[in-house]
Amino acid sequence: MPAEQAASTPARRIAAESLVSVQANGVSLGAAVALASPACDGVALVTNAHVVRQAGVSVELRRGDGGAAVPARVMAISPRMDLAVLCAPAGFVVPAAVAGALPERGAAVW
């Protein structure tokens, strides 16, 4: 599980609280990260468009800590940028905090 893999890194909290597995029929197809967005009545998640296309009509999300899966609603998809925005129920995951500034050249990025 991502939360266990990131246990000793600065990404631990994000992996446990804000990262989900994008699934179809119980098979993981990729990952998504939760972000705060007023466009979703729950919590918005960003993933790749090709992951959502593979999932087809039934997209499910499972938290990075192995919690229960919930259905996701596709809000937007951009094949050109290979990005998709999903919406999950409120409280399912915690939106990741946005960095206050760009990283310095050579800084570790998690």
Coordinates of C-alpha atoms in Angstrom, one line a residue:
M1 CA 0.0 0.0 0.0
P2 CA 1.3 3.5 -0.8
A3 CA 0.9 4.6 2.9
E4 CA 3.2 1.8 4.0
Q5 CA 5.7 2.4 1.2
A6 CA 6.0 6.1 2.1
A7 CA 6.1 5.5 5.9
S8 CA 9.6 6.9 6.4
T9 CA 9.5 9.7 3.9
P10 CA 8.1 13.3 3.9
A11 CA 5.3 12.0 1.6
R12 CA 3.9 9.7 4.3
R13 CA 0.9 12.0 5.2
I14 CA 0.0 12.6 1.6
A15 CA 0.1 8.9 0.7
A16 CA -2.0 8.0 3.7
E17 CA -4.6 10.8 3.5
S18 CA -4.7 12.3 0.0
L19 CA -3.7 9.5 -2.4
V20 CA -6.1 7.0 -3.9
S21 CA -5.9 4.0 -6.3
V22 CA -8.2 4.4 -9.4
Q23 CA -9.8 1.1 -10.0
A24 CA -12.2 -0.7 -12.3
N25 CA -13.7 -4.1 -11.3
G26 CA -11.2 -4.3 -8.3
V27 CA -8.1 -3.8 -10.5
S28 CA -5.9 -0.8 -9.9
L29 CA -5.3 1.2 -13.1
G30 CA -3.4 4.2 -11.6
A31 CA -3.4 6.8 -8.9
A32 CA -5.0 10.1 -8.1
V33 CA -4.3 12.8 -5.6
A34 CA -7.0 14.9 -3.8
L35 CA -7.1 18.6 -4.2
A36 CA -9.4 21.3 -2.8
S37 CA -11.9 22.4 -5.5
P38 CA -15.2 24.3 -5.2
A39 CA -16.3 22.6 -8.5
C40 CA -16.9 19.3 -6.7
D41 CA -19.6 18.8 -4.0
G42 CA -17.2 16.3 -2.3
V43 CA -13.4 16.2 -2.9
A44 CA -11.8 16.6 -6.3
L45 CA -9.0 14.2 -7.5
V46 CA -6.5 14.6 -10.3
T47 CA -5.3 11.6 -12.4
N48 CA -4.4 10.8 -16.0
A49 CA -7.0 10.7 -18.7
H50 CA -5.7 7.3 -20.0
V51 CA -6.4 5.8 -16.6
V52 CA -10.0 7.0 -16.6
R53 CA -10.4 5.7 -20.2
Q54 CA -9.2 2.3 -19.2
A55 CA -11.7 2.2 -16.3
G56 CA -14.6 2.8 -18.6
V57 CA -18.0 3.7 -17.1
S58 CA -17.3 2.3 -13.6
V59 CA -14.6 4.2 -11.8
E60 CA -13.9 3.4 -8.2
L61 CA -11.4 4.9 -5.7
R62 CA -9.6 3.1 -2.9
R63 CA -7.6 5.2 -0.3
G64 CA -3.9 4.8 0.0
D65 CA -4.3 3.3 3.5
G66 CA -6.3 0.4 2.1
G67 CA -9.7 1.8 3.2
A68 CA -13.0 1.1 1.5
A69 CA -13.6 1.8 -2.2
V70 CA -16.2 4.4 -3.3
P71 CA -17.5 5.2 -6.7
A72 CA -16.1 8.3 -8.5
R73 CA -17.8 10.7 -10.8
V74 CA -15.7 12.0 -13.8
M75 CA -15.9 15.8 -13.8
A76 CA -13.6 16.6 -16.7
I77 CA -11.2 14.9 -19.0
S78 CA -8.5 16.3 -21.4
P79 CA -7.0 13.7 -23.7
R80 CA -4.6 16.3 -25.1
M81 CA -3.1 17.0 -21.6
D82 CA -3.7 13.4 -20.4
L83 CA -5.5 14.8 -17.3
A84 CA -8.8 13.9 -15.7
V85 CA -10.6 15.3 -12.7
L86 CA -12.8 13.0 -10.6
C87 CA -15.2 13.8 -7.7
A88 CA -15.5 11.5 -4.6
P89 CA -17.8 11.9 -1.6
A90 CA -16.9 14.5 1.0
G91 CA -14.7 13.2 3.8
F92 CA -13.4 10.3 1.7
V93 CA -9.8 11.7 1.6
V94 CA -8.1 14.9 2.7
P95 CA -7.1 17.4 0.0
A96 CA -3.3 17.7 -0.3
A97 CA -1.8 21.0 0.8
V98 CA -0.5 23.1 -2.1
A99 CA 3.1 24.2 -1.8
G100 CA 3.6 27.9 -1.0
A101 CA 6.5 28.2 -3.5
L102 CA 8.3 26.3 -6.3
P103 CA 11.1 24.0 -5.1
E104 CA 14.6 25.2 -5.4
R105 CA 16.8 23.7 -8.1
G106 CA 18.2 20.4 -6.8
A107 CA 15.8 20.1 -3.9
A108 CA 14.2 16.7 -3.2
V109 CA 10.6 16.5 -4.4
W110 CA 8.2 14.0 -2.9

